[in-house]
Amino acid sequence: SAAQSAAVVFLGQMNLAEEQAGLVSFNSGATLNQTLTHSLTQLTNAVNNLTAGGGTAIHTGINTAQAELQGPRQDPSHSKAMILLTDGQSDAGQALAAANAAKQAGTVIFTIGLGGDADAALLRQIATSPDHYYYAPTPDDLEEIYLAIAGQVGCTQ
């Protein structure tokens, strides 16, 4: 899909010799699809194996990602960043609580609302700042957004 292709382009921008990335998907629950790794192959496979599911439990995705960012595979000398992509609505209270805990722990959160059903107001609040929120009308708009985020994170080769 265009969304998966855009994520793979983003991963290709990363200097994975020095940086790590992982992947968490969420619907009614969350799955750690790929632990933090330096392997572009493992990350690309994880992205390409994603399937769409029902539900938008944003808080489970944030909590699962944050646990990995603070877990034994993380490099304490690296800054922590999370990119949250969603096309739906979520429980605002739970999502904000999870986001605030992650931000207080030092994680920078970027949010991307995909399509008209995404809760833009909530995603702006979850993001570290308004500059960390993006709107993608269609999946075809994601590649440009991911490239902008790569520049902001400073993870480009």
PDB file of N, CA and C in Angstrom, residues 1-101:
ATOM      1  N   SER A   1       0.840  -1.197   0.000  1.00  0.00           N
ATOM      2  CA  SER A   1       0.000   0.000   0.000  1.00  0.00           C
ATOM      3  C   SER A   1       0.879   1.252   0.000  1.00  0.00           C
ATOM      4  N   ALA A   2       0.283   2.384  -0.305  1.00  0.00           N
ATOM      5  CA  ALA A   2       1.018   3.652  -0.306  1.00  0.00           C
ATOM      6  C   ALA A   2       1.524   3.991   1.095  1.00  0.00           C
ATOM      7  N   ALA A   3       0.732   3.652   2.114  1.00  0.00           N
ATOM      8  CA  ALA A   3       1.151   3.937   3.494  1.00  0.00           C
ATOM      9  C   ALA A   3       2.393   3.124   3.855  1.00  0.00           C
ATOM     10  N   GLN A   4       2.415   1.863   3.461  1.00  0.00           N
ATOM     11  CA  GLN A   4       3.582   1.023   3.750  1.00  0.00           C
ATOM     12  C   GLN A   4       4.797   1.499   2.962  1.00  0.00           C
ATOM     13  N   SER A   5       4.602   1.843   1.706  1.00  0.00           N
ATOM     14  CA  SER A   5       5.716   2.333   0.889  1.00  0.00           C
ATOM     15  C   SER A   5       6.318   3.596   1.486  1.00  0.00           C
ATOM     16  N   ALA A   6       5.469   4.496   1.977  1.00  0.00           N
ATOM     17  CA  ALA A   6       5.959   5.738   2.584  1.00  0.00           C
ATOM     18  C   ALA A   6       6.773   5.451   3.838  1.00  0.00           C
ATOM     19  N   ALA A   7       6.326   4.500   4.641  1.00  0.00           N
ATOM     20  CA  ALA A   7       7.073   4.145   5.855  1.00  0.00           C
ATOM     21  C   ALA A   7       8.431   3.558   5.498  1.00  0.00           C
ATOM     22  N   VAL A   8       8.493   2.756   4.447  1.00  0.00           N
ATOM     23  CA  VAL A   8       9.764   2.169   4.020  1.00  0.00           C
ATOM     24  C   VAL A   8      10.707   3.266   3.514  1.00  0.00           C
ATOM     25  N   VAL A   9      10.173   4.263   2.808  1.00  0.00           N
ATOM     26  CA  VAL A   9      10.998   5.399   2.373  1.00  0.00           C
ATOM     27  C   VAL A   9      11.579   6.111   3.594  1.00  0.00           C
ATOM     28  N   PHE A  10      10.751   6.329   4.621  1.00  0.00           N
ATOM     29  CA  PHE A  10      11.239   6.959   5.857  1.00  0.00           C
ATOM     30  C   PHE A  10      12.381   6.146   6.460  1.00  0.00           C
ATOM     31  N   LEU A  11      12.187   4.850   6.577  1.00  0.00           N
ATOM     32  CA  LEU A  11      13.224   3.992   7.160  1.00  0.00           C
ATOM     33  C   LEU A  11      14.512   4.059   6.350  1.00  0.00           C
ATOM     34  N   GLY A  12      14.378   4.186   5.033  1.00  0.00           N
ATOM     35  CA  GLY A  12      15.546   4.301   4.170  1.00  0.00           C
ATOM     36  C   GLY A  12      16.327   5.585   4.391  1.00  0.00           C
ATOM     37  N   GLN A  13      15.668   6.599   4.960  1.00  0.00           N
ATOM     38  CA  GLN A  13      16.338   7.863   5.268  1.00  0.00           C
ATOM     39  C   GLN A  13      17.173   7.774   6.540  1.00  0.00           C
ATOM     40  N   MET A  14      16.869   6.800   7.368  1.00  0.00           N
ATOM     41  CA  MET A  14      17.547   6.699   8.665  1.00  0.00           C
ATOM     42  C   MET A  14      18.971   6.173   8.516  1.00  0.00           C
ATOM     43  N   ASN A  15      19.830   6.636   9.391  1.00  0.00           N
ATOM     44  CA  ASN A  15      21.196   6.116   9.474  1.00  0.00           C
ATOM     45  C   ASN A  15      21.161   4.951  10.456  1.00  0.00           C
ATOM     46  N   LEU A  16      20.725   3.799   9.970  1.00  0.00           N
ATOM     47  CA  LEU A  16      20.510   2.653  10.857  1.00  0.00           C
ATOM     48  C   LEU A  16      21.811   2.027  11.354  1.00  0.00           C
ATOM     49  N   ALA A  17      22.942   2.460  10.820  1.00  0.00           N
ATOM     50  CA  ALA A  17      24.211   2.010  11.394  1.00  0.00           C
ATOM     51  C   ALA A  17      24.362   2.573  12.807  1.00  0.00           C
ATOM     52  N   GLU A  18      23.771   3.759  13.027  1.00  0.00           N
ATOM     53  CA  GLU A  18      23.875   4.409  14.334  1.00  0.00           C
ATOM     54  C   GLU A  18      22.549   4.476  15.073  1.00  0.00           C
ATOM     55  N   GLU A  19      21.455   4.620  14.338  1.00  0.00           N
ATOM     56  CA  GLU A  19      20.138   4.777  14.948  1.00  0.00           C
ATOM     57  C   GLU A  19      19.396   3.448  14.961  1.00  0.00           C
ATOM     58  N   GLN A  20      18.367   3.378  15.802  1.00  0.00           N
ATOM     59  CA  GLN A  20      17.501   2.208  15.853  1.00  0.00           C
ATOM     60  C   GLN A  20      16.077   2.640  15.545  1.00  0.00           C
ATOM     61  N   ALA A  21      15.283   1.705  15.097  1.00  0.00           N
ATOM     62  CA  ALA A  21      13.851   1.932  14.919  1.00  0.00           C
ATOM     63  C   ALA A  21      13.130   0.639  15.265  1.00  0.00           C
ATOM     64  N   GLY A  22      11.870   0.780  15.606  1.00  0.00           N
ATOM     65  CA  GLY A  22      11.008  -0.353  15.877  1.00  0.00           C
ATOM     66  C   GLY A  22       9.642  -0.060  15.291  1.00  0.00           C
ATOM     67  N   LEU A  23       8.716  -1.000  15.437  1.00  0.00           N
ATOM     68  CA  LEU A  23       7.380  -0.815  14.882  1.00  0.00           C
ATOM     69  C   LEU A  23       6.340  -1.402  15.817  1.00  0.00           C
ATOM     70  N   VAL A  24       5.342  -0.588  16.123  1.00  0.00           N
ATOM     71  CA  VAL A  24       4.187  -1.018  16.910  1.00  0.00           C
ATOM     72  C   VAL A  24       2.946  -0.730  16.078  1.00  0.00           C
ATOM     73  N   SER A  25       2.039  -1.689  15.995  1.00  0.00           N
ATOM     74  CA  SER A  25       0.747  -1.443  15.362  1.00  0.00           C
ATOM     75  C   SER A  25      -0.327  -1.526  16.439  1.00  0.00           C
ATOM     76  N   PHE A  26      -1.442  -0.835  16.188  1.00  0.00           N
ATOM     77  CA  PHE A  26      -2.535  -0.878  17.156  1.00  0.00           C
ATOM     78  C   PHE A  26      -3.867  -0.830  16.437  1.00  0.00           C
ATOM     79  N   ASN A  27      -4.824  -1.513  17.021  1.00  0.00           N
ATOM     80  CA  ASN A  27      -6.232  -1.427  16.631  1.00  0.00           C
ATOM     81  C   ASN A  27      -7.001  -1.412  17.939  1.00  0.00           C
ATOM     82  N   SER A  28      -7.648  -2.504  18.312  1.00  0.00           N
ATOM     83  CA  SER A  28      -8.288  -2.544  19.632  1.00  0.00           C
ATOM     84  C   SER A  28      -7.257  -2.840  20.719  1.00  0.00           C
ATOM     85  N   GLY A  29      -6.083  -3.314  20.321  1.00  0.00           N
ATOM     86  CA  GLY A  29      -4.940  -3.552  21.203  1.00  0.00           C
ATOM     87  C   GLY A  29      -3.686  -3.171  20.449  1.00  0.00           C
ATOM     88  N   ALA A  30      -2.526  -3.449  21.024  1.00  0.00           N
ATOM     89  CA  ALA A  30      -1.267  -3.087  20.360  1.00  0.00           C
ATOM     90  C   ALA A  30      -0.375  -4.307  20.213  1.00  0.00           C
ATOM     91  N   THR A  31       0.450  -4.296  19.173  1.00  0.00           N
ATOM     92  CA  THR A  31       1.403  -5.362  18.900  1.00  0.00           C
ATOM     93  C   THR A  31       2.770  -4.743  18.646  1.00  0.00           C
ATOM     94  N   LEU A  32       3.794  -5.274  19.305  1.00  0.00           N
ATOM     95  CA  LEU A  32       5.172  -4.882  19.009  1.00  0.00           C
ATOM     96  C   LEU A  32       5.610  -5.727  17.814  1.00  0.00           C
ATOM     97  N   ASN A  33       5.482  -5.160  16.610  1.00  0.00           N
ATOM     98  CA  ASN A  33       5.769  -5.896  15.381  1.00  0.00           C
ATOM     99  C   ASN A  33       7.266  -6.067  15.146  1.00  0.00           C
ATOM    100  N   GLN A  34       8.059  -5.099  15.599  1.00  0.00           N
ATOM    101  CA  GLN A  34       9.508  -5.180  15.454  1.00  0.00           C
ATOM    102  C   GLN A  34      10.154  -4.450  16.626  1.00  0.00           C
ATOM    103  N   THR A  35      10.973  -5.173  17.369  1.00  0.00           N
ATOM    104  CA  THR A  35      11.720  -4.552  18.460  1.00  0.00           C
ATOM    105  C   THR A  35      12.732  -3.573  17.869  1.00  0.00           C
ATOM    106  N   LEU A  36      13.280  -2.713  18.708  1.00  0.00           N
ATOM    107  CA  LEU A  36      14.297  -1.777  18.246  1.00  0.00           C
ATOM    108  C   LEU A  36      15.437  -2.542  17.581  1.00  0.00           C
ATOM    109  N   THR A  37      15.821  -2.081  16.407  1.00  0.00           N
ATOM    110  CA  THR A  37      16.847  -2.774  15.633  1.00  0.00           C
ATOM    111  C   THR A  37      17.582  -1.783  14.741  1.00  0.00           C
ATOM    112  N   HIS A  38      18.740  -2.196  14.266  1.00  0.00           N
ATOM    113  CA  HIS A  38      19.501  -1.449  13.261  1.00  0.00           C
ATOM    114  C   HIS A  38      19.249  -2.019  11.864  1.00  0.00           C
ATOM    115  N   SER A  39      18.416  -3.057  11.746  1.00  0.00           N
ATOM    116  CA  SER A  39      18.246  -3.798  10.495  1.00  0.00           C
ATOM    117  C   SER A  39      17.124  -3.232   9.623  1.00  0.00           C
ATOM    118  N   LEU A  40      17.509  -2.656   8.488  1.00  0.00           N
ATOM    119  CA  LEU A  40      16.516  -2.159   7.542  1.00  0.00           C
ATOM    120  C   LEU A  40      15.665  -3.310   7.009  1.00  0.00           C
ATOM    121  N   THR A  41      16.263  -4.467   6.804  1.00  0.00           N
ATOM    122  CA  THR A  41      15.521  -5.627   6.298  1.00  0.00           C
ATOM    123  C   THR A  41      14.421  -6.042   7.269  1.00  0.00           C
ATOM    124  N   GLN A  42      14.759  -6.154   8.552  1.00  0.00           N
ATOM    125  CA  GLN A  42      13.749  -6.543   9.542  1.00  0.00           C
ATOM    126  C   GLN A  42      12.637  -5.501   9.626  1.00  0.00           C
ATOM    127  N   LEU A  43      12.999  -4.225   9.610  1.00  0.00           N
ATOM    128  CA  LEU A  43      12.001  -3.159   9.692  1.00  0.00           C
ATOM    129  C   LEU A  43      11.100  -3.150   8.457  1.00  0.00           C
ATOM    130  N   THR A  44      11.701  -3.285   7.288  1.00  0.00           N
ATOM    131  CA  THR A  44      10.920  -3.299   6.047  1.00  0.00           C
ATOM    132  C   THR A  44       9.955  -4.480   6.035  1.00  0.00           C
ATOM    133  N   ASN A  45      10.429  -5.647   6.446  1.00  0.00           N
ATOM    134  CA  ASN A  45       9.548  -6.818   6.507  1.00  0.00           C
ATOM    135  C   ASN A  45       8.394  -6.585   7.477  1.00  0.00           C
ATOM    136  N   ALA A  46       8.679  -5.978   8.627  1.00  0.00           N
ATOM    137  CA  ALA A  46       7.625  -5.709   9.613  1.00  0.00           C
ATOM    138  C   ALA A  46       6.575  -4.761   9.034  1.00  0.00           C
ATOM    139  N   VAL A  47       7.018  -3.711   8.352  1.00  0.00           N
ATOM    140  CA  VAL A  47       6.086  -2.762   7.730  1.00  0.00           C
ATOM    141  C   VAL A  47       5.257  -3.470   6.664  1.00  0.00           C
ATOM    142  N   ASN A  48       5.911  -4.235   5.815  1.00  0.00           N
ATOM    143  CA  ASN A  48       5.199  -4.885   4.711  1.00  0.00           C
ATOM    144  C   ASN A  48       4.242  -5.977   5.179  1.00  0.00           C
ATOM    145  N   ASN A  49       4.428  -6.488   6.386  1.00  0.00           N
ATOM    146  CA  ASN A  49       3.536  -7.514   6.934  1.00  0.00           C
ATOM    147  C   ASN A  49       2.346  -6.937   7.695  1.00  0.00           C
ATOM    148  N   LEU A  50       2.265  -5.607   7.807  1.00  0.00           N
ATOM    149  CA  LEU A  50       1.138  -4.995   8.515  1.00  0.00           C
ATOM    150  C   LEU A  50      -0.157  -5.201   7.744  1.00  0.00           C
ATOM    151  N   THR A  51      -1.241  -5.407   8.497  1.00  0.00           N
ATOM    152  CA  THR A  51      -2.569  -5.470   7.902  1.00  0.00           C
ATOM    153  C   THR A  51      -3.476  -4.527   8.679  1.00  0.00           C
ATOM    154  N   ALA A  52      -4.452  -3.965   7.998  1.00  0.00           N
ATOM    155  CA  ALA A  52      -5.381  -3.040   8.646  1.00  0.00           C
ATOM    156  C   ALA A  52      -6.355  -3.825   9.512  1.00  0.00           C
ATOM    157  N   GLY A  53      -6.676  -3.254  10.673  1.00  0.00           N
ATOM    158  CA  GLY A  53      -7.640  -3.885  11.571  1.00  0.00           C
ATOM    159  C   GLY A  53      -8.588  -2.844  12.121  1.00  0.00           C
ATOM    160  N   GLY A  54      -9.617  -3.286  12.803  1.00  0.00           N
ATOM    161  CA  GLY A  54     -10.589  -2.361  13.362  1.00  0.00           C
ATOM    162  C   GLY A  54     -10.162  -1.849  14.719  1.00  0.00           C
ATOM    163  N   GLY A  55     -10.686  -0.708  15.092  1.00  0.00           N
ATOM    164  CA  GLY A  55     -10.395  -0.148  16.404  1.00  0.00           C
ATOM    165  C   GLY A  55      -9.250   0.836  16.351  1.00  0.00           C
ATOM    166  N   THR A  56      -9.254   1.769  17.309  1.00  0.00           N
ATOM    167  CA  THR A  56      -8.213   2.793  17.369  1.00  0.00           C
ATOM    168  C   THR A  56      -7.873   3.056  18.824  1.00  0.00           C
ATOM    169  N   ALA A  57      -7.218   2.114  19.464  1.00  0.00           N
ATOM    170  CA  ALA A  57      -6.816   2.283  20.865  1.00  0.00           C
ATOM    171  C   ALA A  57      -5.420   2.906  20.896  1.00  0.00           C
ATOM    172  N   ILE A  58      -5.377   4.224  20.638  1.00  0.00           N
ATOM    173  CA  ILE A  58      -4.101   4.933  20.540  1.00  0.00           C
ATOM    174  C   ILE A  58      -3.254   4.730  21.788  1.00  0.00           C
ATOM    175  N   HIS A  59      -3.888   4.741  22.954  1.00  0.00           N
ATOM    176  CA  HIS A  59      -3.104   4.634  24.196  1.00  0.00           C
ATOM    177  C   HIS A  59      -2.319   3.331  24.262  1.00  0.00           C
ATOM    178  N   THR A  60      -2.879   2.242  23.724  1.00  0.00           N
ATOM    179  CA  THR A  60      -2.141   0.975  23.764  1.00  0.00           C
ATOM    180  C   THR A  60      -0.918   1.037  22.858  1.00  0.00           C
ATOM    181  N   GLY A  61      -1.049   1.706  21.727  1.00  0.00           N
ATOM    182  CA  GLY A  61       0.090   1.872  20.828  1.00  0.00           C
ATOM    183  C   GLY A  61       1.190   2.708  21.453  1.00  0.00           C
ATOM    184  N   ILE A  62       0.804   3.827  22.071  1.00  0.00           N
ATOM    185  CA  ILE A  62       1.797   4.693  22.720  1.00  0.00           C
ATOM    186  C   ILE A  62       2.480   3.955  23.863  1.00  0.00           C
ATOM    187  N   ASN A  63       1.695   3.298  24.698  1.00  0.00           N
ATOM    188  CA  ASN A  63       2.283   2.598  25.853  1.00  0.00           C
ATOM    189  C   ASN A  63       3.232   1.482  25.422  1.00  0.00           C
ATOM    190  N   THR A  64       2.864   0.739  24.386  1.00  0.00           N
ATOM    191  CA  THR A  64       3.717  -0.347  23.901  1.00  0.00           C
ATOM    192  C   THR A  64       5.007   0.209  23.298  1.00  0.00           C
ATOM    193  N   ALA A  65       4.888   1.272  22.515  1.00  0.00           N
ATOM    194  CA  ALA A  65       6.080   1.891  21.920  1.00  0.00           C
ATOM    195  C   ALA A  65       6.987   2.469  23.001  1.00  0.00           C
ATOM    196  N   GLN A  66       6.399   3.140  23.981  1.00  0.00           N
ATOM    197  CA  GLN A  66       7.203   3.747  25.044  1.00  0.00           C
ATOM    198  C   GLN A  66       7.919   2.681  25.869  1.00  0.00           C
ATOM    199  N   ALA A  67       7.256   1.563  26.117  1.00  0.00           N
ATOM    200  CA  ALA A  67       7.905   0.476  26.864  1.00  0.00           C
ATOM    201  C   ALA A  67       9.139  -0.022  26.113  1.00  0.00           C
ATOM    202  N   GLU A  68       9.045  -0.111  24.792  1.00  0.00           N
ATOM    203  CA  GLU A  68      10.198  -0.543  23.993  1.00  0.00           C
ATOM    204  C   GLU A  68      11.289   0.532  23.997  1.00  0.00           C
ATOM    205  N   LEU A  69      10.883   1.804  23.907  1.00  0.00           N
ATOM    206  CA  LEU A  69      11.867   2.895  23.914  1.00  0.00           C
ATOM    207  C   LEU A  69      12.613   2.988  25.247  1.00  0.00           C
ATOM    208  N   GLN A  70      12.014   2.483  26.310  1.00  0.00           N
ATOM    209  CA  GLN A  70      12.656   2.513  27.625  1.00  0.00           C
ATOM    210  C   GLN A  70      13.214   1.146  28.018  1.00  0.00           C
ATOM    211  N   GLY A  71      13.062   0.159  27.144  1.00  0.00           N
ATOM    212  CA  GLY A  71      13.433  -1.213  27.473  1.00  0.00           C
ATOM    213  C   GLY A  71      14.910  -1.506  27.274  1.00  0.00           C
ATOM    214  N   PRO A  72      15.269  -2.773  27.399  1.00  0.00           N
ATOM    215  CA  PRO A  72      16.684  -3.164  27.384  1.00  0.00           C
ATOM    216  C   PRO A  72      17.376  -3.002  26.029  1.00  0.00           C
ATOM    217  N   ARG A  73      16.619  -2.895  24.938  1.00  0.00           N
ATOM    218  CA  ARG A  73      17.243  -2.764  23.615  1.00  0.00           C
ATOM    219  C   ARG A  73      17.584  -1.324  23.263  1.00  0.00           C
ATOM    220  N   GLN A  74      17.084  -0.365  24.030  1.00  0.00           N
ATOM    221  CA  GLN A  74      17.309   1.040  23.684  1.00  0.00           C
ATOM    222  C   GLN A  74      18.720   1.478  24.064  1.00  0.00           C
ATOM    223  N   ASP A  75      19.213   2.464  23.332  1.00  0.00           N
ATOM    224  CA  ASP A  75      20.520   3.057  23.603  1.00  0.00           C
ATOM    225  C   ASP A  75      20.273   4.346  24.378  1.00  0.00           C
ATOM    226  N   PRO A  76      20.699   4.399  25.651  1.00  0.00           N
ATOM    227  CA  PRO A  76      20.404   5.583  26.463  1.00  0.00           C
ATOM    228  C   PRO A  76      21.033   6.868  25.932  1.00  0.00           C
ATOM    229  N   SER A  77      22.020   6.761  25.050  1.00  0.00           N
ATOM    230  CA  SER A  77      22.646   7.969  24.506  1.00  0.00           C
ATOM    231  C   SER A  77      21.839   8.559  23.345  1.00  0.00           C
ATOM    232  N   HIS A  78      20.835   7.847  22.868  1.00  0.00           N
ATOM    233  CA  HIS A  78      20.026   8.320  21.742  1.00  0.00           C
ATOM    234  C   HIS A  78      18.765   9.015  22.232  1.00  0.00           C
ATOM    235  N   SER A  79      18.341  10.029  21.488  1.00  0.00           N
ATOM    236  CA  SER A  79      17.060  10.657  21.792  1.00  0.00           C
ATOM    237  C   SER A  79      15.945   9.715  21.347  1.00  0.00           C
ATOM    238  N   LYS A  80      14.785   9.873  21.953  1.00  0.00           N
ATOM    239  CA  LYS A  80      13.645   8.991  21.689  1.00  0.00           C
ATOM    240  C   LYS A  80      12.576   9.762  20.912  1.00  0.00           C
ATOM    241  N   ALA A  81      12.073   9.153  19.862  1.00  0.00           N
ATOM    242  CA  ALA A  81      10.997   9.760  19.083  1.00  0.00           C
ATOM    243  C   ALA A  81      10.009   8.677  18.671  1.00  0.00           C
ATOM    244  N   MET A  82       8.768   9.087  18.547  1.00  0.00           N
ATOM    245  CA  MET A  82       7.678   8.186  18.179  1.00  0.00           C
ATOM    246  C   MET A  82       6.862   8.880  17.094  1.00  0.00           C
ATOM    247  N   ILE A  83       6.483   8.136  16.065  1.00  0.00           N
ATOM    248  CA  ILE A  83       5.583   8.650  15.035  1.00  0.00           C
ATOM    249  C   ILE A  83       4.289   7.861  15.139  1.00  0.00           C
ATOM    250  N   LEU A  84       3.204   8.560  15.393  1.00  0.00           N
ATOM    251  CA  LEU A  84       1.894   7.937  15.564  1.00  0.00           C
ATOM    252  C   LEU A  84       1.046   8.250  14.338  1.00  0.00           C
ATOM    253  N   LEU A  85       0.677   7.222  13.588  1.00  0.00           N
ATOM    254  CA  LEU A  85      -0.171   7.365  12.406  1.00  0.00           C
ATOM    255  C   LEU A  85      -1.505   6.703  12.703  1.00  0.00           C
ATOM    256  N   THR A  86      -2.590   7.436  12.508  1.00  0.00           N
ATOM    257  CA  THR A  86      -3.918   6.860  12.730  1.00  0.00           C
ATOM    258  C   THR A  86      -4.917   7.445  11.745  1.00  0.00           C
ATOM    259  N   ASP A  87      -5.944   6.647  11.456  1.00  0.00           N
ATOM    260  CA  ASP A  87      -7.024   7.107  10.584  1.00  0.00           C
ATOM    261  C   ASP A  87      -8.357   7.114  11.320  1.00  0.00           C
ATOM    262  N   GLY A  88      -8.306   7.040  12.659  1.00  0.00           N
ATOM    263  CA  GLY A  88      -9.561   6.932  13.400  1.00  0.00           C
ATOM    264  C   GLY A  88      -9.620   7.782  14.646  1.00  0.00           C
ATOM    265  N   GLN A  89     -10.670   7.538  15.422  1.00  0.00           N
ATOM    266  CA  GLN A  89     -10.944   8.250  16.670  1.00  0.00           C
ATOM    267  C   GLN A  89     -10.589   7.333  17.832  1.00  0.00           C
ATOM    268  N   SER A  90     -10.168   7.916  18.939  1.00  0.00           N
ATOM    269  CA  SER A  90      -9.757   7.127  20.092  1.00  0.00           C
ATOM    270  C   SER A  90     -10.309   7.761  21.357  1.00  0.00           C
ATOM    271  N   ASP A  91     -10.210   7.032  22.467  1.00  0.00           N
ATOM    272  CA  ASP A  91     -10.573   7.586  23.770  1.00  0.00           C
ATOM    273  C   ASP A  91      -9.553   8.665  24.118  1.00  0.00           C
ATOM    274  N   ALA A  92     -10.000   9.920  24.145  1.00  0.00           N
ATOM    275  CA  ALA A  92      -9.074  11.042  24.314  1.00  0.00           C
ATOM    276  C   ALA A  92      -8.358  11.001  25.655  1.00  0.00           C
ATOM    277  N   GLY A  93      -9.079  10.700  26.734  1.00  0.00           N
ATOM    278  CA  GLY A  93      -8.463  10.712  28.058  1.00  0.00           C
ATOM    279  C   GLY A  93      -7.328   9.725  28.179  1.00  0.00           C
ATOM    280  N   GLN A  94      -7.562   8.493  27.735  1.00  0.00           N
ATOM    281  CA  GLN A  94      -6.519   7.467  27.807  1.00  0.00           C
ATOM    282  C   GLN A  94      -5.349   7.802  26.888  1.00  0.00           C
ATOM    283  N   ALA A  95      -5.646   8.296  25.694  1.00  0.00           N
ATOM    284  CA  ALA A  95      -4.587   8.622  24.733  1.00  0.00           C
ATOM    285  C   ALA A  95      -3.717   9.759  25.256  1.00  0.00           C
ATOM    286  N   LEU A  96      -4.343  10.793  25.816  1.00  0.00           N
ATOM    287  CA  LEU A  96      -3.573  11.931  26.338  1.00  0.00           C
ATOM    288  C   LEU A  96      -2.741  11.530  27.541  1.00  0.00           C
ATOM    289  N   ALA A  97      -3.284  10.685  28.406  1.00  0.00           N
ATOM    290  CA  ALA A  97      -2.515  10.231  29.571  1.00  0.00           C
ATOM    291  C   ALA A  97      -1.276   9.462  29.124  1.00  0.00           C
ATOM    292  N   ALA A  98      -1.430   8.577  28.154  1.00  0.00           N
ATOM    293  CA  ALA A  98      -0.289   7.807  27.646  1.00  0.00           C
ATOM    294  C   ALA A  98       0.730   8.733  26.984  1.00  0.00           C
ATOM    295  N   ALA A  99       0.245   9.679  26.184  1.00  0.00           N
ATOM    296  CA  ALA A  99       1.144  10.608  25.491  1.00  0.00           C
ATOM    297  C   ALA A  99       1.889  11.488  26.485  1.00  0.00           C
ATOM    298  N   ASN A 100       1.185  11.988  27.485  1.00  0.00           N
ATOM    299  CA  ASN A 100       1.836  12.858  28.470  1.00  0.00           C
ATOM    300  C   ASN A 100       2.909  12.110  29.242  1.00  0.00           C
ATOM    301  N   ALA A 101       2.651  10.855  29.584  1.00  0.00           N
ATOM    302  CA  ALA A 101       3.659  10.055  30.289  1.00  0.00           C
ATOM    303  C   ALA A 101       4.889   9.851  29.400  1.00  0.00           C
TER     304      ALA A 101
END
